[in-house]
Amino acid sequence: MSSSTSDATTQPVKPTSQSALDKPSYQHYVLLMFFLGYVFNVIDRSSVLGAVLPSIKKEIAASNFLMGLLGGLAFSVFYSFLGIPLARLADRWSRVNVLALSIALWSAATATCGLAWNYVSLFTSRAFTAIGEAGGSPPSHSLISDYFPRSKRATALAVYAMAVPIGTSIGNALAGWFNVWY
């Protein structure tokens, strides 16, 4: 082995440019995408169903009790209890994949809510929406913690958390209007 080959293998490689992950513009782009995803998560979770519940109740001829289960139990139980295993999965597997699969599941399940033909199909779709949405925040929090240095992490997490009041406001403003329009 020549000395030039051994020198090349023992010397550390010097980075030629800054990693895309370290660039503030990319960090802010990622934060914006997480924020927008969470806004849609909250719009669906907090506002839309409540505004359209009376119309759904009339269309599928369900009782107030069943509609209460749809608004509460179908979502909250699955969202609450599956958040922990989905967070553990994000810790053990790819956080990006858990987030992507969660978004795909909640989007597909939300669409099937609109296609529901009876109470059971709507309840099932709503439960799957909750499962998908439960997998959104844990990997997002973890990835935000990776993308932002400790000195900027609290601000980034606060920006992400602003999606809750913004999504609720948008959902409340638009859900009733869409219900009347449709």
mmCIF file of C-alpha atoms in Angstrom:
data_model
loop_
_atom_site.group_PDB
_atom_site.id
_atom_site.type_symbol
_atom_site.label_atom_id
_atom_site.label_comp_id
_atom_site.label_asym_id
_atom_site.label_seq_id
_atom_site.Cartn_x
_atom_site.Cartn_y
_atom_site.Cartn_z
ATOM 1 C CA MET A 1 0.000 0.000 0.000
ATOM 2 C CA SER A 2 1.433 3.358 -0.883
ATOM 3 C CA SER A 3 1.763 6.157 1.624
ATOM 4 C CA SER A 4 -0.643 8.389 -0.303
ATOM 5 C CA THR A 5 -3.410 5.795 0.054
ATOM 6 C CA SER A 6 -2.892 5.397 3.789
ATOM 7 C CA ASP A 7 -2.795 9.190 4.245
ATOM 8 C CA ALA A 8 -6.099 9.542 2.408
ATOM 9 C CA THR A 9 -7.807 6.982 4.624
ATOM 10 C CA THR A 10 -6.556 8.353 7.935
ATOM 11 C CA GLN A 11 -7.268 12.021 7.370
ATOM 12 C CA PRO A 12 -10.804 13.207 8.160
ATOM 13 C CA VAL A 13 -12.886 14.470 5.300
ATOM 14 C CA LYS A 14 -13.474 18.187 5.563
ATOM 15 C CA PRO A 15 -17.015 19.248 4.739
ATOM 16 C CA THR A 16 -17.169 21.496 1.721
ATOM 17 C CA SER A 17 -20.488 23.108 2.558
ATOM 18 C CA GLN A 18 -22.974 23.422 5.342
ATOM 19 C CA SER A 19 -25.532 20.602 5.606
ATOM 20 C CA ALA A 20 -29.032 21.489 4.376
ATOM 21 C CA LEU A 21 -30.332 20.505 7.809
ATOM 22 C CA ASP A 22 -28.230 23.211 9.424
ATOM 23 C CA LYS A 23 -29.433 26.028 7.200
ATOM 24 C CA PRO A 24 -31.969 28.309 8.887
ATOM 25 C CA SER A 25 -34.023 28.592 5.696
ATOM 26 C CA TYR A 26 -34.468 24.809 5.570
ATOM 27 C CA GLN A 27 -35.212 24.617 9.293
ATOM 28 C CA HIS A 28 -37.936 27.230 8.888
ATOM 29 C CA TYR A 29 -39.326 25.439 5.833
ATOM 30 C CA VAL A 30 -39.580 22.200 7.821
ATOM 31 C CA LEU A 31 -41.227 24.039 10.706
ATOM 32 C CA LEU A 32 -43.724 25.627 8.306
ATOM 33 C CA MET A 33 -44.627 22.205 6.864
ATOM 34 C CA PHE A 34 -45.101 20.737 10.355
ATOM 35 C CA PHE A 35 -47.166 23.785 11.338
ATOM 36 C CA LEU A 36 -49.431 23.536 8.266
ATOM 37 C CA GLY A 37 -49.921 19.809 8.781
ATOM 38 C CA TYR A 38 -50.867 20.422 12.391
ATOM 39 C CA VAL A 39 -53.277 23.217 11.391
ATOM 40 C CA PHE A 40 -55.153 20.758 9.169
ATOM 41 C CA ASN A 41 -55.000 18.147 11.930
ATOM 42 C CA VAL A 42 -56.641 20.582 14.363
ATOM 43 C CA ILE A 43 -59.208 21.844 11.851
ATOM 44 C CA ASP A 44 -60.390 18.283 11.391
ATOM 45 C CA ARG A 45 -60.124 17.332 15.036
ATOM 46 C CA SER A 46 -61.772 20.274 16.732
ATOM 47 C CA SER A 47 -64.159 22.086 14.478
ATOM 48 C CA VAL A 48 -65.506 20.433 11.399
ATOM 49 C CA LEU A 49 -67.411 17.553 12.964
ATOM 50 C CA GLY A 50 -69.092 19.787 15.540
ATOM 51 C CA ALA A 51 -70.353 22.153 12.872
ATOM 52 C CA VAL A 52 -71.743 19.449 10.630
ATOM 53 C CA LEU A 53 -73.033 17.083 13.336
ATOM 54 C CA PRO A 54 -76.690 18.181 13.050
ATOM 55 C CA SER A 55 -76.658 17.608 9.282
ATOM 56 C CA ILE A 56 -74.980 14.220 9.677
ATOM 57 C CA LYS A 57 -77.448 13.236 12.407
ATOM 58 C CA LYS A 58 -80.366 14.004 10.115
ATOM 59 C CA GLU A 59 -78.830 12.228 7.124
ATOM 60 C CA ILE A 60 -77.990 8.950 8.872
ATOM 61 C CA ALA A 61 -80.926 9.093 11.338
ATOM 62 C CA ALA A 62 -78.775 8.672 14.447
ATOM 63 C CA SER A 63 -79.687 9.519 18.035
ATOM 64 C CA ASN A 64 -78.076 12.259 20.101
ATOM 65 C CA PHE A 65 -76.327 9.560 22.142
ATOM 66 C CA LEU A 66 -74.758 7.986 19.043
ATOM 67 C CA MET A 67 -73.699 11.390 17.746
ATOM 68 C CA GLY A 68 -72.105 12.102 21.120
ATOM 69 C CA LEU A 69 -70.143 8.868 20.839
ATOM 70 C CA LEU A 70 -69.079 9.864 17.348
ATOM 71 C CA GLY A 71 -67.829 13.254 18.499
ATOM 72 C CA GLY A 72 -66.236 11.997 21.699
ATOM 73 C CA LEU A 73 -65.534 8.309 22.071
ATOM 74 C CA ALA A 74 -64.747 7.479 18.442
ATOM 75 C CA PHE A 75 -62.023 10.067 18.352
ATOM 76 C CA SER A 76 -60.751 10.707 21.872
ATOM 77 C CA VAL A 77 -60.203 7.112 22.962
ATOM 78 C CA PHE A 78 -58.228 6.166 19.870
ATOM 79 C CA TYR A 79 -56.336 9.467 19.771
ATOM 80 C CA SER A 80 -55.405 9.316 23.451
ATOM 81 C CA PHE A 81 -54.443 5.691 23.775
ATOM 82 C CA LEU A 82 -52.665 5.242 20.469
ATOM 83 C CA GLY A 83 -50.532 8.379 20.816
ATOM 84 C CA ILE A 84 -48.174 6.549 23.191
ATOM 85 C CA PRO A 85 -47.481 3.462 21.043
ATOM 86 C CA LEU A 86 -47.129 5.640 17.950
ATOM 87 C CA ALA A 87 -44.628 7.849 19.792
ATOM 88 C CA ARG A 88 -42.687 4.730 20.821
ATOM 89 C CA LEU A 89 -42.739 3.540 17.217
ATOM 90 C CA ALA A 90 -41.333 6.920 16.142
ATOM 91 C CA ASP A 91 -38.540 6.505 18.717
ATOM 92 C CA ARG A 92 -37.649 3.026 17.492
ATOM 93 C CA TRP A 93 -38.216 3.398 13.760
ATOM 94 C CA SER A 94 -38.121 6.320 11.328
ATOM 95 C CA ARG A 95 -39.875 9.405 12.681
ATOM 96 C CA VAL A 96 -40.306 10.724 9.153
ATOM 97 C CA ASN A 97 -41.973 7.476 8.057
ATOM 98 C CA VAL A 98 -44.266 7.408 11.100
ATOM 99 C CA LEU A 99 -45.289 10.994 10.371
ATOM 100 C CA ALA A 100 -45.820 10.324 6.654
ATOM 101 C CA LEU A 101 -47.865 7.180 7.292
ATOM 102 C CA SER A 102 -49.902 8.974 9.950
ATOM 103 C CA ILE A 103 -50.717 11.834 7.597
ATOM 104 C CA ALA A 104 -51.668 9.364 4.867
ATOM 105 C CA LEU A 105 -53.921 7.419 7.259
ATOM 106 C CA TRP A 106 -55.680 10.455 8.689
ATOM 107 C CA SER A 107 -56.166 11.958 5.226
ATOM 108 C CA ALA A 108 -57.636 8.745 3.819
ATOM 109 C CA ALA A 109 -59.790 8.217 6.912
ATOM 110 C CA THR A 110 -61.054 11.804 6.766
ATOM 111 C CA ALA A 111 -62.032 11.245 3.141
ATOM 112 C CA THR A 112 -63.871 8.049 4.061
ATOM 113 C CA CYS A 113 -65.820 10.026 6.670
ATOM 114 C CA GLY A 114 -67.268 11.977 3.766
ATOM 115 C CA LEU A 115 -68.145 8.726 2.003
ATOM 116 C CA ALA A 116 -69.734 7.058 5.036
ATOM 117 C CA TRP A 117 -73.105 5.486 4.272
ATOM 118 C CA ASN A 118 -74.227 4.706 7.839
ATOM 119 C CA TYR A 119 -73.298 5.248 11.462
ATOM 120 C CA VAL A 120 -70.923 2.275 11.750
ATOM 121 C CA SER A 121 -68.921 3.313 8.697
ATOM 122 C CA LEU A 122 -68.713 6.880 10.004
ATOM 123 C CA PHE A 123 -67.670 5.746 13.494
ATOM 124 C CA THR A 124 -64.981 3.476 12.021
ATOM 125 C CA SER A 125 -63.678 6.207 9.726
ATOM 126 C CA ARG A 126 -63.581 8.667 12.618
ATOM 127 C CA ALA A 127 -61.629 6.165 14.747
ATOM 128 C CA PHE A 128 -59.061 5.691 11.963
ATOM 129 C CA THR A 129 -58.802 9.470 11.603
ATOM 130 C CA ALA A 130 -57.917 9.625 15.293
ATOM 131 C CA ILE A 131 -55.281 6.925 14.917
ATOM 132 C CA GLY A 132 -53.654 8.816 12.066
ATOM 133 C CA GLU A 133 -53.767 12.140 13.885
ATOM 134 C CA ALA A 134 -52.302 10.576 17.035
ATOM 135 C CA GLY A 135 -49.140 9.845 15.069
ATOM 136 C CA GLY A 136 -48.642 13.457 14.009
ATOM 137 C CA SER A 137 -47.315 15.371 16.984
ATOM 138 C CA PRO A 138 -44.848 12.959 18.635
ATOM 139 C CA PRO A 139 -42.530 12.622 15.622
ATOM 140 C CA SER A 140 -42.995 16.314 14.796
ATOM 141 C CA HIS A 141 -41.856 17.364 18.279
ATOM 142 C CA SER A 142 -38.884 15.042 18.043
ATOM 143 C CA LEU A 143 -37.861 16.268 14.593
ATOM 144 C CA ILE A 144 -38.226 19.914 15.610
ATOM 145 C CA SER A 145 -35.907 19.175 18.524
ATOM 146 C CA ASP A 146 -33.369 17.780 16.074
ATOM 147 C CA TYR A 147 -33.630 20.620 13.562
ATOM 148 C CA PHE A 148 -33.371 23.499 16.017
ATOM 149 C CA PRO A 149 -30.560 24.190 18.458
ATOM 150 C CA ARG A 150 -31.450 24.311 22.126
ATOM 151 C CA SER A 151 -31.379 28.130 22.084
ATOM 152 C CA LYS A 152 -34.161 28.250 19.436
ATOM 153 C CA ARG A 153 -36.070 25.086 20.247
ATOM 154 C CA ALA A 154 -38.664 26.619 22.580
ATOM 155 C CA THR A 155 -39.582 29.226 19.985
ATOM 156 C CA ALA A 156 -39.870 26.578 17.258
ATOM 157 C CA LEU A 157 -42.102 24.406 19.457
ATOM 158 C CA ALA A 158 -44.224 27.464 20.323
ATOM 159 C CA VAL A 159 -44.681 28.231 16.621
ATOM 160 C CA TYR A 160 -45.728 24.618 16.078
ATOM 161 C CA ALA A 161 -48.173 24.821 18.995
ATOM 162 C CA MET A 162 -49.775 27.954 17.504
ATOM 163 C CA ALA A 163 -51.405 25.607 15.019
ATOM 164 C CA VAL A 164 -53.978 24.680 17.675
ATOM 165 C CA PRO A 165 -55.655 28.099 18.057
ATOM 166 C CA ILE A 166 -55.153 28.928 14.384
ATOM 167 C CA GLY A 167 -56.580 25.609 13.196
ATOM 168 C CA THR A 168 -59.495 25.912 15.611
ATOM 169 C CA SER A 169 -60.233 29.443 14.394
ATOM 170 C CA ILE A 170 -60.086 28.461 10.722
ATOM 171 C CA GLY A 171 -62.181 25.360 11.330
ATOM 172 C CA ASN A 172 -64.834 27.269 13.263
ATOM 173 C CA ALA A 173 -64.955 30.000 10.643
ATOM 174 C CA LEU A 174 -65.219 27.707 7.634
ATOM 175 C CA ALA A 175 -66.973 24.532 8.821
ATOM 176 C CA GLY A 176 -70.395 26.071 9.290
ATOM 177 C CA TRP A 177 -70.144 27.957 6.032
ATOM 178 C CA PHE A 178 -69.177 24.800 4.121
ATOM 179 C CA ASN A 179 -71.996 22.887 5.811
ATOM 180 C CA VAL A 180 -74.587 25.426 4.659
ATOM 181 C CA TRP A 181 -73.023 25.681 1.210
ATOM 182 C CA TYR A 182 -72.891 21.916 0.683
#
